Amino acid sequence: MDELNELHLKLRAAVADELPAAVALRHRLHADPRLSGDEADTAAEVVRALGAGPGRRVAGTGRTVRIGGRGPAVALRAELDALPVTERTGVSWASANDAMHACGHDVHLAALVAICRAAERIGVDVPVLAVLQPREETSPSGAEDIVGSGVLTDHDVRAMVAAHVQPRLADGVVAVTPGPVNAATDEFEVTVTGLGGHAGYPHVARDPVLALCQIVVSLQHLASRRFDPVLGAVCSVGRIGGGTAANVVPETASARGTVRVMRDSDRAVAASLITEIVTHTAAAHGCEGHARFFPGEPVLVNDPALASDAAGRLTDDGVTVDAGFRSYGADDFSHYCDVTRGLMMFIGTAPPDATDAPGLHTERFLPGDHMVGRTADALLAGYLAAIRTAVV
């Protein structure tokens, strides 16, 4: 048995001992969540649970805490923030305020604490850098701010590892996919200006609502007719507004949405195509159309060597590994992958044969407590993969 396999066995045993306390921590965090930018209380609770000192404040309400060893560290990321969702799960430890850990961040934090406490107990040679990241759910990105702070360079981080619960995968499955796994996501706002008037005399007005409706329909063709379907794109309009009365043609109408692609080079292409559709469709209706863009997260690209090694280790442990799962969701973990080797894994939560399991960001999403252990196992596999595949 080589030293890394022996370390694996020791850490797994130590993590198992830490799980009851980690589950209790998960319940405390879930019952008292904080929204993006207001996570100081959550960070303090997690730091207390880690028991490794106060660490370093970063990105406002975030913390980094180093555990064990000297030299280059392996960073494990977990997110601090909750969502503005009113919980409807009915558990005794449900949120008591107007926020909710409806994205599983409470599970991720508890799993990270279990790993770090286990690493501290057995005395690992390769340090773990616990990254307690704020503002994953909103802009400005907490991950981008942590990268900009220089803390990863200060600790000579050799790799970043994270795991995220995923209801689109079955309970018992862990997705460890090399290459692109989450899309780049940019927001856009469309404004159409026409000529207002009386609804009974549309011929003397220039209706921006009609033009905007046609723009929204045309934007749905962006993915199916303007991008290579093998690479794909997703364009979704989530908000439409215009007018103040049923019998008035307004002067302006607007919409806001997102565009998602799996290659960063396609972001500029998508913006150009959206601008073209907006401008020309509005003009065809006698209106003027403008599009503004708000850059979001880059494509999240997993390091192939990290993915391969972690997948092999999980398979050896009896875990069912999916090496092809990808999602057009976005995660600001992608900012870490731009500056160091990164690995994001997805932990399946859907019950077997379930067709209506609650999804992420919904009021009834509540992974079972056993997901703390599943997530910790994945983080452990990623930590060991970073050691074995270290670039020297």
Tab-separated table of C-alpha atoms in Angstrom:
chain	number	residue	atom	x	y	z
A	1	MET	CA	0.000	0.000	0.000
A	2	ASP	CA	1.494	3.352	-1.005
A	3	GLU	CA	1.534	6.334	1.342
A	4	LEU	CA	-1.343	8.101	-0.417
A	5	ASN	CA	-3.648	5.104	-0.111
A	6	GLU	CA	-2.745	4.811	3.560
A	7	LEU	CA	-3.552	8.513	3.998
A	8	HIS	CA	-6.869	7.915	2.235
A	9	LEU	CA	-7.863	5.206	4.703
A	10	LYS	CA	-6.840	7.296	7.722
A	11	LEU	CA	-8.726	10.347	6.482
A	12	ARG	CA	-11.875	8.371	5.641
A	13	ALA	CA	-11.937	6.901	9.133
A	14	ALA	CA	-11.366	10.312	10.704
A	15	VAL	CA	-14.064	11.909	8.539
A	16	ALA	CA	-16.546	9.208	9.588
A	17	ASP	CA	-15.902	10.152	13.215
A	18	GLU	CA	-16.566	13.814	12.413
A	19	LEU	CA	-19.863	13.318	10.556
A	20	PRO	CA	-22.281	13.483	13.535
A	21	ALA	CA	-20.913	16.886	14.534
A	22	ALA	CA	-20.888	17.987	10.892
A	23	VAL	CA	-24.557	17.068	10.486
A	24	ALA	CA	-25.407	19.033	13.631
A	25	LEU	CA	-23.527	22.003	12.162
A	26	ARG	CA	-25.476	21.610	8.929
A	27	HIS	CA	-28.747	21.894	10.896
A	28	ARG	CA	-27.578	25.045	12.701
A	29	LEU	CA	-26.510	26.711	9.463
A	30	HIS	CA	-29.712	25.705	7.713
A	31	ALA	CA	-31.896	27.095	10.500
A	32	ASP	CA	-30.173	30.495	10.490
A	33	PRO	CA	-29.087	31.354	6.921
A	34	ARG	CA	-27.679	34.630	5.628
A	35	LEU	CA	-28.053	36.255	2.225
A	36	SER	CA	-25.176	37.175	-0.073
A	37	GLY	CA	-22.998	39.902	1.399
A	38	ASP	CA	-24.359	39.353	4.929
A	39	GLU	CA	-22.599	36.076	5.740
A	40	ALA	CA	-20.337	37.181	8.602
A	41	ASP	CA	-22.354	35.213	11.179
A	42	THR	CA	-22.255	32.088	9.043
A	43	ALA	CA	-18.497	32.422	8.518
A	44	ALA	CA	-17.949	32.850	12.266
A	45	GLU	CA	-20.026	29.730	13.029
A	46	VAL	CA	-18.040	27.657	10.540
A	47	VAL	CA	-14.705	28.990	11.821
A	48	ARG	CA	-15.719	27.997	15.362
A	49	ALA	CA	-16.562	24.520	14.130
A	50	LEU	CA	-13.213	24.213	12.348
A	51	GLY	CA	-11.392	24.972	15.587
A	52	ALA	CA	-8.198	25.982	13.793
A	53	GLY	CA	-8.012	29.650	14.645
A	54	PRO	CA	-9.683	32.738	13.167
A	55	GLY	CA	-8.060	32.446	9.750
A	56	ARG	CA	-7.924	35.389	7.379
A	57	ARG	CA	-10.821	37.617	6.407
A	58	VAL	CA	-11.220	37.875	2.664
A	59	ALA	CA	-13.706	39.298	0.150
A	60	GLY	CA	-15.633	41.108	2.856
A	61	THR	CA	-17.461	38.410	4.795
A	62	GLY	CA	-15.369	35.432	3.647
A	63	ARG	CA	-12.603	33.577	5.482
A	64	THR	CA	-9.692	31.337	4.635
A	65	VAL	CA	-8.342	28.930	7.255
A	66	ARG	CA	-5.177	26.879	6.770
A	67	ILE	CA	-4.951	23.420	8.324
A	68	GLY	CA	-1.807	21.273	8.664
A	69	GLY	CA	1.565	20.995	6.962
A	70	ARG	CA	3.819	23.425	5.179
A	71	GLY	CA	4.332	24.337	1.561
A	72	PRO	CA	1.790	24.412	-1.284
A	73	ALA	CA	-1.818	23.895	-0.168
A	74	VAL	CA	-4.864	22.234	-1.675
A	75	ALA	CA	-7.821	24.599	-1.370
A	76	LEU	CA	-11.327	23.290	-0.677
A	77	ARG	CA	-14.132	25.758	-1.394
A	78	ALA	CA	-17.570	25.948	0.218
A	79	GLU	CA	-20.115	28.744	-0.146
A	80	LEU	CA	-21.529	30.790	2.733
A	81	ASP	CA	-24.619	32.426	1.263
A	82	ALA	CA	-28.275	31.464	1.130
A	83	LEU	CA	-31.081	32.582	-1.198
A	84	PRO	CA	-34.087	34.908	-0.726
A	85	VAL	CA	-36.493	31.935	-0.666
A	86	THR	CA	-39.132	31.176	1.983
A	87	GLU	CA	-38.627	27.569	3.082
A	88	ARG	CA	-41.450	25.025	2.786
A	89	THR	CA	-39.753	21.782	3.864
A	90	GLY	CA	-41.454	21.350	7.219
A	91	VAL	CA	-38.376	20.033	9.072
A	92	SER	CA	-37.817	21.092	12.659
A	93	TRP	CA	-34.576	22.828	11.667
A	94	ALA	CA	-36.093	24.800	8.785
A	95	SER	CA	-35.051	28.397	8.268
A	96	ALA	CA	-36.642	30.824	10.686
A	97	ASN	CA	-36.114	33.876	8.468
A	98	ASP	CA	-36.819	34.905	4.878
A	99	ALA	CA	-33.673	33.247	3.518
A	100	MET	CA	-33.033	29.571	2.769
A	101	HIS	CA	-30.108	27.291	1.974
A	102	ALA	CA	-31.978	26.144	-1.127
A	103	CYS	CA	-28.769	25.396	-3.048
A	104	GLY	CA	-27.110	23.006	-0.612
A	105	HIS	CA	-24.447	25.371	0.670
A	106	ASP	CA	-25.144	24.193	4.224
A	107	VAL	CA	-24.229	20.647	3.118
A	108	HIS	CA	-21.034	21.840	1.422
A	109	LEU	CA	-19.913	23.796	4.494
A	110	ALA	CA	-20.557	20.889	6.856
A	111	ALA	CA	-18.658	18.477	4.603
A	112	LEU	CA	-15.713	20.884	4.388
A	113	VAL	CA	-15.577	21.127	8.175
A	114	ALA	CA	-15.564	17.318	8.477
A	115	ILE	CA	-12.624	17.054	6.060
A	116	CYS	CA	-10.634	19.842	7.704
A	117	ARG	CA	-11.123	18.534	11.241
A	118	ALA	CA	-10.079	15.066	10.081
A	119	ALA	CA	-6.977	16.519	8.404
A	120	GLU	CA	-6.074	18.428	11.576
A	121	ARG	CA	-6.556	15.323	13.730
A	122	ILE	CA	-4.268	13.019	11.760
A	123	GLY	CA	-1.747	15.739	10.888
A	124	VAL	CA	-1.587	15.887	7.080
A	125	ASP	CA	1.680	16.881	5.410
A	126	VAL	CA	-0.024	18.694	2.516
A	127	PRO	CA	-2.041	21.563	4.014
A	128	VAL	CA	-5.714	22.144	3.365
A	129	LEU	CA	-6.824	25.726	2.763
A	130	ALA	CA	-10.492	26.009	3.727
A	131	VAL	CA	-12.027	28.715	1.537
A	132	LEU	CA	-15.303	29.972	3.005
A	133	GLN	CA	-16.572	31.981	0.078
A	134	PRO	CA	-19.226	34.705	0.198
A	135	ARG	CA	-21.523	35.849	-2.608
A	136	GLU	CA	-21.704	32.797	-4.838
A	137	GLU	CA	-25.344	33.589	-5.644
A	138	THR	CA	-24.973	37.268	-6.582
A	139	SER	CA	-22.643	39.792	-8.157
A	140	PRO	CA	-19.999	40.942	-7.581
A	141	SER	CA	-18.599	37.436	-7.463
A	142	GLY	CA	-17.095	36.312	-4.172
A	143	ALA	CA	-14.765	33.934	-6.007
A	144	GLU	CA	-13.476	36.677	-8.286
A	145	ASP	CA	-12.789	38.868	-5.250
A	146	ILE	CA	-10.929	36.054	-3.473
A	147	VAL	CA	-8.757	35.501	-6.539
A	148	GLY	CA	-8.092	39.240	-6.692
A	149	SER	CA	-7.107	39.344	-3.008
A	150	GLY	CA	-3.967	37.298	-3.674
A	151	VAL	CA	-4.731	34.771	-0.925
A	152	LEU	CA	-4.320	31.815	-3.288
A	153	THR	CA	-0.854	33.019	-4.256
A	154	ASP	CA	0.044	33.637	-0.612
A	155	HIS	CA	-0.692	29.995	0.208
A	156	ASP	CA	0.818	28.708	-3.051
A	157	VAL	CA	-2.412	26.852	-3.852
A	158	ARG	CA	-1.673	23.867	-6.092
A	159	ALA	CA	-5.328	23.127	-6.871
A	160	MET	CA	-8.908	24.150	-5.963
A	161	VAL	CA	-11.539	21.495	-5.256
A	162	ALA	CA	-15.293	21.811	-4.694
A	163	ALA	CA	-18.405	19.648	-4.738
A	164	HIS	CA	-22.031	20.662	-5.273
A	165	VAL	CA	-25.238	18.748	-4.619
A	166	GLN	CA	-27.207	18.156	-7.824
A	167	PRO	CA	-30.843	16.948	-7.989
A	168	ARG	CA	-30.502	16.157	-11.694
A	169	LEU	CA	-28.326	13.196	-10.706
A	170	ALA	CA	-29.483	10.138	-8.782
A	171	ASP	CA	-28.588	9.658	-5.140
A	172	GLY	CA	-25.403	7.567	-5.107
A	173	VAL	CA	-23.963	9.075	-8.307
A	174	VAL	CA	-21.080	11.543	-8.330
A	175	ALA	CA	-20.282	13.405	-11.543
A	176	VAL	CA	-16.562	13.916	-12.131
A	177	THR	CA	-16.277	15.235	-15.677
A	178	PRO	CA	-13.082	16.489	-17.347
A	179	GLY	CA	-13.162	19.704	-19.337
A	180	PRO	CA	-16.092	22.171	-19.479
A	181	VAL	CA	-18.835	21.346	-16.962
A	182	ASN	CA	-20.664	24.651	-16.353
A	183	ALA	CA	-21.500	27.371	-18.841
A	184	ALA	CA	-20.332	30.940	-19.102
A	185	THR	CA	-23.317	33.103	-18.208
A	186	ASP	CA	-23.890	36.731	-19.156
A	187	GLU	CA	-26.996	38.828	-18.545
A	188	PHE	CA	-28.502	41.149	-21.131
A	189	GLU	CA	-31.120	43.878	-21.108
A	190	VAL	CA	-33.143	44.804	-24.170
A	191	THR	CA	-34.859	48.192	-24.512
A	192	VAL	CA	-37.226	48.949	-27.390
A	193	THR	CA	-38.370	52.507	-28.018
A	194	GLY	CA	-41.362	53.245	-30.228
A	195	LEU	CA	-44.125	55.819	-30.421
A	196	GLY	CA	-46.807	55.706	-27.771
A	197	GLY	CA	-50.489	56.233	-28.415
A	198	HIS	CA	-54.074	55.085	-27.992
A	199	ALA	CA	-54.662	51.335	-28.165
A	200	GLY	CA	-57.602	51.952	-30.516
A	201	TYR	CA	-55.376	53.680	-33.089
A	202	PRO	CA	-52.347	51.376	-33.433
A	203	HIS	CA	-51.659	52.575	-36.971
A	204	VAL	CA	-50.492	55.968	-35.696
A	205	ALA	CA	-48.302	54.448	-32.992
A	206	ARG	CA	-45.175	52.311	-33.154
A	207	ASP	CA	-45.773	49.552	-30.650
A	208	PRO	CA	-42.603	48.582	-28.726
A	209	VAL	CA	-44.429	45.755	-26.928
A	210	LEU	CA	-45.184	43.980	-30.206
A	211	ALA	CA	-41.589	44.466	-31.348
A	212	LEU	CA	-40.248	43.189	-28.021
A	213	CYS	CA	-42.457	40.097	-28.178
A	214	GLN	CA	-41.062	39.266	-31.600
A	215	ILE	CA	-37.515	39.844	-30.316
A	216	VAL	CA	-38.098	37.401	-27.446
A	217	VAL	CA	-39.361	34.755	-29.879
A	218	SER	CA	-36.454	35.364	-32.237
A	219	LEU	CA	-33.920	35.052	-29.416
A	220	GLN	CA	-35.083	31.463	-28.898
A	221	HIS	CA	-33.682	30.678	-32.357
A	222	LEU	CA	-30.230	31.808	-31.245
A	223	ALA	CA	-29.266	28.395	-29.910
A	224	SER	CA	-31.056	26.221	-32.440
A	225	ARG	CA	-30.120	28.072	-35.620
A	226	ARG	CA	-27.068	30.241	-34.957
A	227	PHE	CA	-24.770	27.980	-32.891
A	228	ASP	CA	-23.213	24.615	-33.561
A	229	PRO	CA	-25.647	22.246	-31.759
A	230	VAL	CA	-22.727	20.086	-30.596
A	231	LEU	CA	-21.410	23.040	-28.586
A	232	GLY	CA	-24.772	24.573	-27.756
A	233	ALA	CA	-26.062	27.774	-26.246
A	234	VAL	CA	-29.009	28.681	-24.045
A	235	CYS	CA	-30.792	32.037	-24.241
A	236	SER	CA	-33.563	32.671	-21.713
A	237	VAL	CA	-35.650	35.787	-21.075
A	238	GLY	CA	-36.757	35.964	-17.466
A	239	ARG	CA	-38.347	39.405	-17.201
A	240	ILE	CA	-40.503	41.512	-19.541
A	241	GLY	CA	-41.939	44.923	-18.751
A	242	GLY	CA	-43.753	47.729	-20.490
A	243	GLY	CA	-46.777	49.945	-20.256
A	244	THR	CA	-49.007	51.239	-17.480
A	245	ALA	CA	-52.544	50.651	-18.780
A	246	ALA	CA	-54.391	48.171	-20.978
A	247	ASN	CA	-55.568	50.811	-23.444
A	248	VAL	CA	-52.278	52.667	-23.888
A	249	VAL	CA	-49.491	51.811	-26.320
A	250	PRO	CA	-46.355	52.646	-24.300
A	251	GLU	CA	-43.321	54.435	-25.613
A	252	THR	CA	-40.856	51.829	-24.336
A	253	ALA	CA	-40.710	48.159	-23.371
A	254	SER	CA	-37.859	46.151	-21.945
A	255	ALA	CA	-36.724	42.626	-21.180
A	256	ARG	CA	-33.906	41.003	-19.281
A	257	GLY	CA	-32.385	37.552	-19.669
A	258	THR	CA	-29.278	35.401	-19.748
A	259	VAL	CA	-27.201	33.807	-22.472
A	260	ARG	CA	-25.087	30.748	-21.700
A	261	VAL	CA	-22.350	29.096	-23.768
A	262	MET	CA	-19.813	26.317	-23.209
A	263	ARG	CA	-16.859	28.126	-24.813
A	264	ASP	CA	-15.645	31.490	-23.576
A	265	SER	CA	-14.840	32.418	-27.175
A	266	ASP	CA	-18.573	32.176	-27.979
A	267	ARG	CA	-19.542	34.900	-25.502
A	268	ALA	CA	-18.689	37.714	-27.915
A	269	VAL	CA	-20.403	35.831	-30.740
A	270	ALA	CA	-23.595	35.526	-28.696
A	271	ALA	CA	-23.549	39.215	-27.780
A	272	SER	CA	-23.123	40.196	-31.428
A	273	LEU	CA	-26.007	37.970	-32.538
A	274	ILE	CA	-28.328	39.235	-29.814
A	275	THR	CA	-27.532	42.831	-30.756
A	276	GLU	CA	-28.254	42.040	-34.404
A	277	ILE	CA	-31.607	40.418	-33.603
A	278	VAL	CA	-32.669	43.270	-31.321
A	279	THR	CA	-31.653	46.040	-33.697
A	280	HIS	CA	-33.133	44.619	-36.880
A	281	THR	CA	-36.334	43.213	-35.379
A	282	ALA	CA	-37.116	46.514	-33.692
A	283	ALA	CA	-36.412	48.380	-36.949
A	284	ALA	CA	-38.810	46.099	-38.820
A	285	HIS	CA	-41.547	47.324	-36.473
A	286	GLY	CA	-40.616	50.981	-36.838
A	287	CYS	CA	-38.875	51.079	-33.460
A	288	GLU	CA	-35.356	51.361	-32.116
A	289	GLY	CA	-33.818	48.505	-30.169
A	290	HIS	CA	-30.745	48.450	-27.949
A	291	ALA	CA	-29.052	45.651	-26.015
A	292	ARG	CA	-26.781	46.053	-22.980
A	293	PHE	CA	-24.664	43.249	-21.556
A	294	PHE	CA	-23.531	42.482	-18.028
A	295	PRO	CA	-20.636	39.987	-17.950
A	296	GLY	CA	-21.041	37.057	-15.563
A	297	GLU	CA	-19.093	33.899	-14.922
A	298	PRO	CA	-16.643	32.268	-17.368
A	299	VAL	CA	-16.900	28.629	-18.404
A	300	LEU	CA	-16.016	26.255	-15.558
A	301	VAL	CA	-13.342	23.876	-16.876
A	302	ASN	CA	-12.253	20.882	-14.801
A	303	ASP	CA	-8.598	19.871	-14.931
A	304	PRO	CA	-8.519	16.486	-16.757
A	305	ALA	CA	-5.818	14.955	-14.540
A	306	LEU	CA	-7.629	15.915	-11.339
A	307	ALA	CA	-10.921	14.590	-12.689
A	308	SER	CA	-9.418	11.285	-13.815
A	309	ASP	CA	-7.633	10.607	-10.534
A	310	ALA	CA	-10.580	11.598	-8.329
A	311	ALA	CA	-12.985	9.538	-10.440
A	312	GLY	CA	-10.753	6.488	-10.146
A	313	ARG	CA	-10.490	6.843	-6.381
A	314	LEU	CA	-14.259	7.228	-5.966
A	315	THR	CA	-14.872	4.214	-8.206
A	316	ASP	CA	-12.484	2.153	-6.077
A	317	ASP	CA	-14.537	3.202	-3.051
A	318	GLY	CA	-17.682	1.784	-4.683
A	319	VAL	CA	-19.169	5.096	-5.833
A	320	THR	CA	-21.014	5.253	-9.163
A	321	VAL	CA	-19.170	7.904	-11.188
A	322	ASP	CA	-20.674	9.824	-14.115
A	323	ALA	CA	-17.850	11.182	-16.277
A	324	GLY	CA	-20.079	12.987	-18.797
A	325	PHE	CA	-22.473	15.180	-16.823
A	326	ARG	CA	-22.469	18.856	-17.818
A	327	SER	CA	-24.836	21.682	-16.964
A	328	TYR	CA	-25.740	25.068	-18.410
A	329	GLY	CA	-25.931	26.334	-14.877
A	330	ALA	CA	-23.096	28.610	-13.771
A	331	ASP	CA	-20.856	28.737	-10.723
A	332	ASP	CA	-18.251	31.344	-9.894
A	333	PHE	CA	-15.855	28.515	-8.972
A	334	SER	CA	-14.865	29.035	-12.620
A	335	HIS	CA	-12.813	32.078	-11.549
A	336	TYR	CA	-10.521	29.822	-9.527
A	337	CYS	CA	-10.098	27.520	-12.521
A	338	ASP	CA	-8.793	30.486	-14.500
A	339	VAL	CA	-5.798	30.842	-12.162
A	340	THR	CA	-5.077	27.314	-10.905
A	341	ARG	CA	-6.055	23.723	-11.548
A	342	GLY	CA	-9.655	23.207	-10.522
A	343	LEU	CA	-12.134	20.380	-9.986
A	344	MET	CA	-15.877	20.755	-9.426
A	345	MET	CA	-17.814	17.550	-8.713
A	346	PHE	CA	-21.577	17.081	-8.519
A	347	ILE	CA	-23.245	14.918	-5.866
A	348	GLY	CA	-26.528	13.310	-6.905
A	349	THR	CA	-29.474	13.835	-4.557
A	350	ALA	CA	-32.520	12.616	-6.509
A	351	PRO	CA	-34.277	9.552	-5.050
A	352	PRO	CA	-34.323	6.480	-7.341
A	353	ASP	CA	-36.937	6.750	-10.127
A	354	ALA	CA	-37.978	10.212	-8.916
A	355	THR	CA	-39.594	12.378	-11.586
A	356	ASP	CA	-40.575	15.371	-9.448
A	357	ALA	CA	-37.705	15.799	-6.983
A	358	PRO	CA	-37.468	19.455	-5.855
A	359	GLY	CA	-34.802	21.345	-7.774
A	360	LEU	CA	-32.094	23.754	-6.731
A	361	HIS	CA	-33.313	27.183	-5.584
A	362	THR	CA	-36.802	25.907	-4.761
A	363	GLU	CA	-38.614	26.170	-1.443
A	364	ARG	CA	-38.677	22.386	-0.852
A	365	PHE	CA	-35.114	21.470	-1.840
A	366	LEU	CA	-33.614	19.618	1.122
A	367	PRO	CA	-30.864	17.025	0.545
A	368	GLY	CA	-30.722	14.302	3.180
A	369	ASP	CA	-28.169	14.522	5.967
A	370	HIS	CA	-26.282	11.582	4.457
A	371	MET	CA	-25.248	13.987	1.690
A	372	VAL	CA	-22.774	15.564	4.114
A	373	GLY	CA	-20.812	12.300	4.070
A	374	ARG	CA	-21.185	11.878	0.304
A	375	THR	CA	-19.900	15.385	-0.286
A	376	ALA	CA	-17.008	14.874	2.139
A	377	ASP	CA	-16.002	11.693	0.281
A	378	ALA	CA	-15.855	13.637	-2.985
A	379	LEU	CA	-13.817	16.457	-1.451
A	380	LEU	CA	-11.422	13.905	-0.005
A	381	ALA	CA	-10.989	12.267	-3.412
A	382	GLY	CA	-10.264	15.686	-4.909
A	383	TYR	CA	-7.737	16.537	-2.203
A	384	LEU	CA	-5.843	13.291	-2.767
A	385	ALA	CA	-6.028	13.713	-6.539
A	386	ALA	CA	-4.418	17.154	-6.184
A	387	ILE	CA	-1.550	15.590	-4.238
A	388	ARG	CA	-1.001	12.694	-6.644
A	389	THR	CA	-1.155	14.841	-9.781
A	390	ALA	CA	0.838	17.769	-8.390
A	391	VAL	CA	2.735	19.734	-11.032
A	392	VAL	CA	6.367	20.108	-9.889
